[in-house]
């Protein structure tokens, strides 16, 4: 089950939707029941879809099977959180599989789409920056490891490791707090006889 906007963060009044996809990967046709519910905090689930379907056997000799797709709209008039759960059941009502996704409707940040150097609300690296910007983040902490940033002495991996997160932050109007983790590359490791654990640390003369 997928939601739009992608990754499930929307603003009030923004167009939001769901999409349920099913692919049958076994070599026979099958009959099943597909249910989709939507639940908000402290509320009972609301049934959005309940359908009996027959899914034909895929022909793997020609191409990968196309999914059966259902689409619908979701309400986003006010802020809130919606949990969507899609479930597939067999003819006897036994659950075969399920998938969940969610939609959070949040207030549009005052400086959304623009830089705000006075704001220090930020997030750790590793998160989707488009979503972080929608949540109001204006700073990101990027913490590359020395071992991967300079695998050989003098060889700095700007392309493919350092540049892209920095450029991505700029595209989403964020400032960067750069923290280099002192995880030593092999050429700068602290090699002490009888203490192999120190090899993770940089040698004092390499700092």
Coordinates of N, CA and C in Angstrom, one line a residue:
X1 N 0.9 -1.2 0.0 CA 0.0 0.0 0.0 C 0.9 1.2 0.0
X2 N 0.6 2.2 -0.9 CA 1.4 3.4 -1.1 C 0.5 4.6 -0.8
X3 N 1.1 5.7 -0.4 CA 0.4 6.9 -0.2 C 1.1 8.0 -0.9
X4 N 0.3 9.0 -1.3 CA 0.8 10.3 -1.9 C 0.4 11.4 -1.1
X5 N 1.2 12.4 -0.8 CA 2.6 12.6 -1.3 C 3.5 11.4 -0.8
X6 N 4.5 11.2 -1.6 CA 5.4 10.1 -1.3 C 6.0 10.3 0.1
X7 N 6.2 9.2 0.8 CA 6.7 9.1 2.1 C 5.7 9.6 3.2
X8 N 4.5 10.0 2.8 CA 3.4 10.1 3.7 C 3.4 11.4 4.6
X9 N 3.9 12.5 4.1 CA 3.8 13.7 4.9 C 3.1 14.8 4.0
X10 N 2.0 15.3 4.4 CA 1.2 16.2 3.6 C 0.9 17.4 4.4
X11 N 0.5 18.5 3.7 CA 0.0 19.7 4.3 C -1.5 19.8 4.2
X12 N -2.2 20.5 5.1 CA -3.7 20.6 5.1 C -4.1 21.1 3.7
X13 N -5.1 20.4 3.2 CA -5.7 20.8 1.9 C -4.9 20.3 0.7
X14 N -3.8 19.7 0.9 CA -3.0 19.1 -0.2 C -3.6 17.8 -0.7
X15 N -3.5 17.6 -2.0 CA -4.1 16.4 -2.6 C -3.4 15.1 -2.0
X16 N -4.1 14.2 -1.5 CA -3.5 13.0 -0.9 C -4.3 11.8 -1.5
X17 N -3.6 10.7 -1.6 CA -4.3 9.5 -2.2 C -3.6 8.2 -1.7
X18 N -4.2 7.1 -1.9 CA -3.6 5.8 -1.6 C -3.6 5.0 -2.9
X19 N -2.8 3.9 -2.9 CA -2.8 3.0 -4.0 C -2.4 1.6 -3.4
X20 N -3.2 0.6 -3.7 CA -3.0 -0.7 -3.3 C -2.6 -1.6 -4.5
X21 N -1.5 -2.3 -4.3 CA -1.0 -3.2 -5.5 C -0.9 -4.6 -5.0
X22 N -1.3 -5.5 -5.8 CA -1.2 -6.9 -5.6 C -0.6 -7.6 -6.8
X23 N 0.5 -8.4 -6.6 CA 1.1 -9.2 -7.6 C 1.0 -10.7 -7.2
X24 N 0.5 -11.5 -8.0 CA 0.5 -13.0 -7.7 C 1.7 -13.6 -8.3
X25 N 2.6 -14.2 -7.4 CA 3.8 -14.7 -7.9 C 3.9 -16.3 -8.0
X26 N 2.8 -16.9 -7.7 CA 2.7 -18.4 -7.8 C 2.1 -18.7 -9.2
X27 N 2.4 -19.9 -9.8 CA 2.0 -20.1 -11.2 C 0.6 -20.5 -11.4
X28 N -0.3 -20.3 -10.5 CA -1.7 -20.6 -10.7 C -2.6 -19.4 -10.4
X29 N -3.8 -19.4 -11.0 CA -4.7 -18.3 -10.7 C -5.3 -18.4 -9.3
X30 N -5.8 -17.4 -8.7 CA -6.3 -17.4 -7.4 C -7.4 -16.5 -7.1
X31 N -8.3 -16.8 -6.2 CA -9.4 -16.0 -5.7 C -9.1 -15.5 -4.3
X32 N -9.3 -14.2 -4.1 CA -9.0 -13.7 -2.8 C -9.9 -12.4 -2.5
X33 N -9.8 -12.0 -1.3 CA -10.5 -10.8 -0.8 C -9.5 -9.8 -0.4
X34 N -9.7 -8.5 -0.9 CA -8.8 -7.5 -0.5 C -9.5 -6.4 0.3
X35 N -9.0 -6.1 1.5 CA -9.6 -5.1 2.3 C -8.6 -4.0 2.6
X36 N -9.1 -2.8 2.7 CA -8.2 -1.7 3.1 C -9.0 -0.8 4.1
X37 N -8.3 -0.6 5.3 CA -8.9 0.2 6.3 C -8.0 1.4 6.6
X38 N -8.6 2.4 7.2 CA -7.9 3.6 7.6 C -8.3 3.9 9.0
X39 N -7.3 4.1 9.9 CA -7.6 4.4 11.3 C -6.9 5.6 11.8
X40 N -7.6 6.5 12.5 CA -7.0 7.7 13.1 C -6.9 7.4 14.6
X41 N -6.0 8.1 15.3 CA -5.8 7.9 16.7 C -7.1 8.0 17.5
X42 N -7.3 7.0 18.4 CA -8.4 6.9 19.3 C -9.8 6.7 18.5
X43 N -9.7 6.3 17.3 CA -10.9 6.0 16.5 C -10.9 4.6 16.0
X44 N -12.0 4.1 15.7 CA -12.1 2.7 15.1 C -11.8 2.8 13.6
X45 N -11.2 1.7 13.1 CA -10.9 1.7 11.6 C -12.1 1.9 10.7
X46 N -11.9 2.6 9.7 CA -12.9 2.9 8.6 C -12.5 2.0 7.4
X47 N -13.5 1.3 6.9 CA -13.3 0.5 5.7 C -13.3 1.3 4.5
X48 N -12.2 1.3 3.7 CA -12.1 2.1 2.5 C -12.4 1.2 1.3
X49 N -12.1 -0.1 1.4 CA -12.3 -1.0 0.3 C -12.4 -2.4 0.8
X50 N -13.3 -3.2 0.1 CA -13.5 -4.6 0.4 C -14.0 -5.2 -0.8
X51 N -13.2 -6.0 -1.5 CA -13.5 -6.5 -2.8 C -13.0 -7.9 -3.0
X52 N -13.9 -8.7 -3.6 CA -13.5 -10.1 -4.0 C -12.9 -10.0 -5.4
X53 N -11.7 -10.6 -5.6 CA -11.0 -10.5 -6.9 C -10.5 -11.8 -7.3
X54 N -10.4 -12.0 -8.6 CA -9.7 -13.2 -9.1 C -8.4 -12.7 -9.8
X55 N -7.3 -13.2 -9.4 CA -6.0 -12.8 -10.0 C -5.5 -13.9 -10.9
X56 N -5.4 -13.7 -12.2 CA -4.9 -14.7 -13.1 C -3.5 -15.2 -12.9
X57 N -3.2 -16.4 -13.3 CA -1.9 -16.9 -13.2 C -0.9 -16.1 -14.0
X58 N 0.3 -15.7 -13.5 CA 1.2 -14.9 -14.3 C 1.9 -15.8 -15.3
X59 N 2.2 -15.2 -16.4 CA 3.0 -15.9 -17.5 C 4.4 -15.4 -17.4
X60 N 5.3 -16.1 -16.6 CA 6.6 -15.6 -16.4 C 7.5 -15.8 -17.7
X61 N 7.0 -16.6 -18.7 CA 7.8 -16.8 -19.9 C 7.8 -15.6 -20.8
X62 N 6.9 -14.7 -20.6 CA 6.8 -13.5 -21.4 C 7.4 -12.2 -20.7
X63 N 6.9 -12.0 -19.5 CA 7.4 -10.8 -18.8 C 6.9 -10.9 -17.3
X64 N 7.4 -10.0 -16.5 CA 7.0 -10.0 -15.1 C 5.5 -9.6 -15.1
X65 N 4.8 -10.2 -14.2 CA 3.3 -9.9 -14.1 C 3.0 -8.5 -13.7
X66 N 2.0 -8.0 -14.2 CA 1.6 -6.6 -13.8 C 0.7 -6.7 -12.6
X67 N 0.9 -5.7 -11.7 CA 0.1 -5.8 -10.4 C -1.4 -5.4 -10.7
X68 N -2.3 -5.9 -9.9 CA -3.6 -5.4 -9.8 C -3.6 -4.2 -8.9
X69 N -4.2 -3.1 -9.4 CA -4.1 -1.8 -8.7 C -5.4 -1.2 -8.4
X70 N -5.6 -0.7 -7.1 CA -6.7 0.1 -6.7 C -6.3 1.4 -6.2
X71 N -7.0 2.5 -6.5 CA -6.6 3.8 -6.1 C -7.8 4.5 -5.5
X72 N -7.5 5.5 -4.6 CA -8.5 6.3 -4.0 C -8.0 7.5 -3.3
X73 N -8.8 8.4 -2.9 CA -8.4 9.7 -2.3 C -8.5 9.6 -0.8
X74 N -7.7 10.4 -0.1 CA -7.7 10.5 1.3 C -8.0 11.9 1.7
X75 N -8.7 12.1 2.8 CA -9.0 13.5 3.3 C -7.7 14.1 4.0
X76 N -7.5 15.4 3.7 CA -6.4 16.1 4.4 C -6.8 17.5 4.8
X77 N -8.1 17.6 5.2 CA -8.6 19.0 5.6 C -7.9 19.5 6.8
X78 N -7.6 18.7 7.8 CA -7.0 19.1 9.0 C -5.8 18.3 9.4
X79 N -5.0 18.8 10.3 CA -3.8 18.0 10.7 C -4.2 16.7 11.4
X80 N -3.4 15.7 11.3 CA -3.7 14.4 11.9 C -2.9 13.3 11.4
X81 N -3.2 12.1 11.8 CA -2.4 10.9 11.4 C -3.4 9.8 11.0
X82 N -3.1 9.2 9.9 CA -3.9 8.1 9.4 C -3.1 6.9 9.1
X83 N -3.5 5.7 9.7 CA -2.8 4.5 9.5 C -3.6 3.6 8.5
X84 N -3.0 3.3 7.4 CA -3.7 2.5 6.4 C -3.2 1.0 6.4
X85 N -4.1 0.1 6.4 CA -3.7 -1.3 6.4 C -4.5 -2.1 5.3
X86 N -3.7 -2.7 4.4 CA -4.3 -3.5 3.4 C -4.1 -5.0 3.8
X87 N -5.1 -5.8 3.6 CA -5.1 -7.2 3.9 C -5.6 -8.0 2.8
X88 N -5.0 -9.2 2.6 CA -5.5 -10.1 1.6 C -5.9 -11.4 2.3
X89 N -7.1 -11.9 2.0 CA -7.6 -13.0 2.7 C -8.0 -14.1 1.6
X90 N -8.0 -15.4 2.0 CA -8.4 -16.4 1.1 C -9.9 -16.6 1.1
X91 N -10.4 -17.6 0.4 CA -11.9 -17.8 0.3 C -12.5 -18.1 1.7
X92 N -11.8 -18.7 2.6 CA -12.3 -19.0 3.9 C -12.2 -17.9 4.9
X93 N -11.6 -16.8 4.5 CA -11.4 -15.6 5.4 C -10.1 -15.6 6.1
X94 N -9.3 -16.6 5.8 CA -8.0 -16.6 6.5 C -7.0 -15.6 5.9
X95 N -6.4 -14.8 6.8 CA -5.5 -13.8 6.3 C -4.2 -14.4 5.7
X96 N -3.9 -13.9 4.5 CA -2.7 -14.4 3.7 C -1.5 -13.5 3.9
X97 N -1.8 -12.2 3.8 CA -0.7 -11.2 4.0 C -1.3 -9.8 4.3
X98 N -0.5 -9.0 4.8 CA -1.0 -7.6 5.0 C 0.2 -6.6 4.9
X99 N -0.2 -5.4 4.6 CA 0.8 -4.3 4.5 C 0.3 -3.0 5.1
X100 N 1.1 -2.2 5.7 CA 0.7 -1.0 6.3 C 1.5 0.2 5.8
X101 N 0.9 1.3 5.9 CA 1.5 2.6 5.5 C 0.8 3.7 6.3
X102 N 1.2 4.9 6.2 CA 0.6 6.0 7.0 C 0.7 7.3 6.3
X103 N -0.1 8.2 6.7 CA -0.1 9.6 6.2 C -0.2 10.5 7.4
X104 N 0.7 11.4 7.5 CA 0.7 12.5 8.5 C 0.4 13.8 7.8
X105 N -0.6 14.5 8.3 CA -0.9 15.8 7.8 C -0.4 16.8 8.8
X106 N 0.5 17.6 8.5 CA 1.2 18.6 9.4 C 1.0 20.0 8.9
X107 N 1.2 21.0 9.8 CA 1.1 22.4 9.4 C 2.2 22.7 8.5
X108 N 2.0 23.6 7.5 CA 3.0 24.0 6.6 C 4.0 24.9 7.3
X109 N 5.3 24.6 7.4 CA 6.3 25.4 8.1 C 6.3 26.8 7.5
X110 N 6.6 27.8 8.4 CA 6.5 29.2 8.0 C 7.5 29.5 6.9
X111 N 8.7 28.9 6.9 CA 9.7 29.1 5.9 C 9.9 27.9 5.0
X112 N 8.8 27.2 4.7 CA 8.9 26.1 3.8 C 9.3 26.5 2.4
X113 N 10.3 25.9 1.9 CA 10.8 26.3 0.5 C 11.8 27.4 0.5
X114 N 12.3 27.8 1.7 CA 13.3 28.9 1.8 C 14.2 28.6 3.0
X115 N 15.4 29.2 2.9 CA 16.3 29.1 4.0 C 15.9 29.9 5.2
X116 N 16.2 29.5 6.4 CA 16.0 30.3 7.6 C 17.2 30.2 8.5
X117 N 18.2 31.0 8.4 CA 19.4 30.9 9.2 C 19.2 31.0 10.7
X118 N 18.1 31.6 11.1 CA 17.8 31.7 12.5 C 17.2 30.5 13.2
X119 N 16.9 29.5 12.4 CA 16.3 28.3 12.9 C 17.3 27.2 13.1
X120 N 17.3 26.6 14.3 CA 18.3 25.5 14.6 C 17.6 24.2 14.7
X121 N 16.3 24.1 14.3 CA 15.6 22.8 14.4 C 16.2 21.9 13.3
X122 N 16.8 20.8 13.6 CA 17.4 19.9 12.6 C 17.3 18.4 13.0
X123 N 17.8 17.6 12.1 CA 17.7 16.2 12.2 C 19.1 15.5 12.0
X124 N 19.2 14.3 12.4 CA 20.4 13.5 12.1 C 20.4 13.1 10.6
X125 N 21.6 12.8 10.1 CA 21.7 12.3 8.8 C 21.1 11.0 8.6
X126 N 20.8 10.6 7.4 CA 20.2 9.3 7.1 C 18.7 9.3 6.8
X127 N 18.1 10.5 7.0 CA 16.7 10.6 6.8 C 16.4 11.3 5.4
X128 N 15.2 11.1 5.0 CA 14.8 11.7 3.7 C 14.7 13.2 3.9
X129 N 15.4 14.0 3.2 CA 15.5 15.4 3.4 C 14.2 16.1 2.9
X130 N 13.5 15.6 1.9 CA 12.3 16.2 1.5 C 11.3 16.1 2.6
X131 N 11.2 15.0 3.3 CA 10.3 14.8 4.4 C 10.7 15.7 5.6
X132 N 12.0 15.8 5.8 CA 12.6 16.6 6.9 C 12.2 18.1 6.7
X133 N 12.3 18.5 5.4 CA 11.9 19.9 5.2 C 10.4 20.1 5.4
X134 N 9.6 19.2 5.0 CA 8.1 19.3 5.3 C 7.8 19.4 6.8
X135 N 8.7 18.7 7.6 CA 8.5 18.7 9.0 C 9.1 20.0 9.7
X136 N 9.7 20.9 8.9 CA 10.2 22.1 9.4 C 11.7 22.1 9.7
X137 N 12.4 21.1 9.4 CA 13.8 21.0 9.7 C 14.6 22.0 8.8
X138 N 15.5 22.8 9.3 CA 16.3 23.7 8.6 C 17.8 23.4 8.7
X139 N 18.2 22.3 9.4 CA 19.6 21.9 9.5 C 19.6 20.4 9.6
X140 N 20.8 19.9 9.1 CA 21.0 18.5 9.1 C 22.4 18.2 9.5
X141 N 22.5 17.2 10.4 CA 23.9 16.8 10.8 C 24.4 15.7 10.0
X142 N 25.5 15.9 9.3 CA 26.1 14.9 8.4 C 27.3 14.5 9.0
X143 N 27.5 13.1 9.3 CA 28.6 12.6 10.1 C 29.3 11.5 9.3
X144 N 30.1 11.9 8.3 CA 30.8 10.9 7.5 C 32.0 10.3 8.4
X145 N 32.3 9.0 8.1 CA 33.4 8.4 8.8 C 34.7 8.6 8.0
X146 N 35.8 8.9 8.7 CA 37.1 9.2 8.1 C 37.5 8.0 7.2
X147 N 37.2 6.8 7.7 CA 37.6 5.6 7.0 C 37.1 5.5 5.6
X148 N 35.9 6.0 5.4 CA 35.3 6.0 4.0 C 35.5 7.3 3.3
X149 N 35.7 8.4 4.0 CA 35.9 9.7 3.3 C 37.3 9.7 2.7
X150 N 38.3 9.1 3.3 CA 39.7 9.1 2.8 C 40.3 7.7 3.0
X151 N 39.8 6.7 2.1 CA 40.3 5.4 2.3 C 41.8 5.2 2.0
X152 N 42.4 6.1 1.1 CA 43.8 6.1 1.0 C 44.3 7.5 1.2
X153 N 45.5 7.7 1.8 CA 45.9 9.0 2.2 C 45.9 9.9 1.0
X154 N 45.3 11.0 1.2 CA 45.2 12.0 0.1 C 44.0 11.9 -0.9
X155 N 43.4 10.7 -0.8 CA 42.3 10.4 -1.7 C 40.9 10.7 -1.0
X156 N 40.4 11.9 -1.2 CA 39.1 12.3 -0.6 C 38.0 11.9 -1.5
X157 N 37.0 11.2 -1.0 CA 35.9 10.7 -1.8 C 34.8 11.8 -1.8
X158 N 35.0 12.9 -2.5 CA 34.0 13.9 -2.6 C 32.8 13.4 -3.4
X159 N 33.1 12.9 -4.6 CA 32.0 12.3 -5.5 C 31.6 11.0 -5.0
X160 N 30.3 10.8 -4.8 CA 29.8 9.5 -4.4 C 29.7 9.2 -2.9
X161 N 30.3 10.2 -2.1 CA 30.2 10.0 -0.6 C 29.9 11.3 0.1
X162 N 30.7 12.3 -0.2 CA 30.6 13.6 0.6 C 29.7 14.6 -0.1
X163 N 29.8 14.7 -1.4 CA 29.1 15.8 -2.1 C 27.6 15.7 -2.1
X164 N 27.1 14.5 -2.4 CA 25.6 14.3 -2.6 C 24.8 14.8 -1.4
X165 N 25.1 14.3 -0.2 CA 24.3 14.8 1.0 C 24.4 16.3 1.2
X166 N 25.5 16.9 0.9 CA 25.6 18.3 1.0 C 24.8 19.1 0.0
X167 N 24.9 18.6 -1.3 CA 24.0 19.2 -2.3 C 22.5 19.0 -2.1
X168 N 22.2 17.8 -1.6 CA 20.8 17.5 -1.3 C 20.3 18.4 -0.2
X169 N 21.1 18.7 0.8 CA 20.7 19.6 1.9 C 20.5 21.0 1.3
X170 N 21.3 21.4 0.4 CA 21.1 22.7 -0.2 C 19.8 22.8 -1.0
X171 N 19.5 21.7 -1.7 CA 18.3 21.7 -2.5 C 17.0 21.8 -1.6
X172 N 17.2 21.5 -0.3 CA 16.0 21.6 0.6 C 16.3 22.7 1.6
X173 N 17.1 23.6 1.3 CA 17.2 24.9 2.1 C 17.7 24.6 3.5
X174 N 18.6 23.7 3.7 CA 19.1 23.4 5.0 C 20.6 23.7 5.2
X175 N 20.9 24.2 6.4 CA 22.3 24.3 6.7 C 22.9 23.0 7.2
X176 N 24.2 22.8 7.2 CA 24.8 21.5 7.5 C 25.7 21.7 8.7
X177 N 25.6 20.8 9.7 CA 26.5 20.6 10.8 C 27.4 19.4 10.4
X178 N 28.6 19.6 10.0 CA 29.5 18.5 9.5 C 30.3 18.0 10.7
X179 N 30.2 16.7 11.0 CA 30.9 16.0 12.1 C 31.6 14.9 11.5
X180 N 33.0 15.0 11.4 CA 33.8 13.9 10.9 C 34.0 12.8 12.0
X181 N 33.6 11.6 11.8 CA 33.8 10.6 12.8 C 35.2 10.0 12.7
X182 N 35.9 9.9 13.8 CA 37.3 9.5 13.8 C 37.4 8.0 13.8
X183 N 36.8 7.4 12.8 CA 36.9 6.0 12.5 C 38.1 5.8 11.6
X184 N 39.2 5.3 12.1 CA 40.5 5.4 11.3 C 40.5 4.5 10.1
X185 N 40.9 5.1 8.9 CA 41.2 4.2 7.8 C 42.5 3.4 8.1
X186 N 42.7 2.3 7.3 CA 43.8 1.4 7.7 C 45.2 2.1 7.7
X187 N 45.3 3.1 6.8 CA 46.6 3.8 6.7 C 46.9 4.7 7.9
X188 N 45.8 5.0 8.6 CA 46.0 5.9 9.8 C 45.7 5.3 11.1
X189 N 45.5 3.9 11.1 CA 45.1 3.2 12.3 C 46.2 3.2 13.4
X190 N 45.7 3.2 14.6 CA 46.6 3.2 15.8 C 47.0 1.7 16.1
X191 N 48.1 1.3 15.7 CA 48.5 -0.1 15.8 C 49.4 -0.3 17.0
X192 N 48.8 -1.0 18.0 CA 49.5 -1.2 19.3 C 49.5 -2.7 19.5
X193 N 50.7 -3.3 19.7 CA 50.8 -4.7 19.9 C 50.1 -5.2 21.1
X194 N 49.3 -6.2 20.9 CA 48.5 -6.8 22.0 C 47.2 -6.0 22.2
X195 N 46.9 -5.0 21.5 CA 45.7 -4.2 21.7 C 45.0 -3.9 20.3
X196 N 44.5 -5.0 19.7 CA 43.9 -4.8 18.3 C 42.7 -3.9 18.3
X197 N 42.0 -3.7 19.4 CA 40.9 -2.9 19.4 C 41.2 -1.4 19.1
X198 N 42.4 -1.0 19.3 CA 42.8 0.4 19.1 C 43.0 0.7 17.6
X199 N 42.9 -0.3 16.8 CA 43.1 -0.1 15.3 C 41.9 0.7 14.8
X200 N 40.8 0.7 15.5 CA 39.6 1.5 15.1 C 39.9 3.0 15.3
X201 N 40.9 3.3 16.1 CA 41.2 4.7 16.4 C 42.4 5.2 15.6
X202 N 42.4 6.5 15.3 CA 43.5 7.0 14.5 C 44.8 7.1 15.4
X203 N 45.9 6.8 14.8 CA 47.2 7.0 15.5 C 47.4 8.4 15.9
X204 N 48.0 8.7 17.1 CA 48.2 10.1 17.5 C 48.9 11.0 16.5
X205 N 49.9 10.4 15.8 CA 50.6 11.2 14.8 C 49.8 11.5 13.5
X206 N 48.7 10.9 13.4 CA 47.8 11.1 12.2 C 46.7 12.1 12.5
X207 N 46.5 12.5 13.7 CA 45.4 13.4 14.0 C 45.8 14.8 13.5

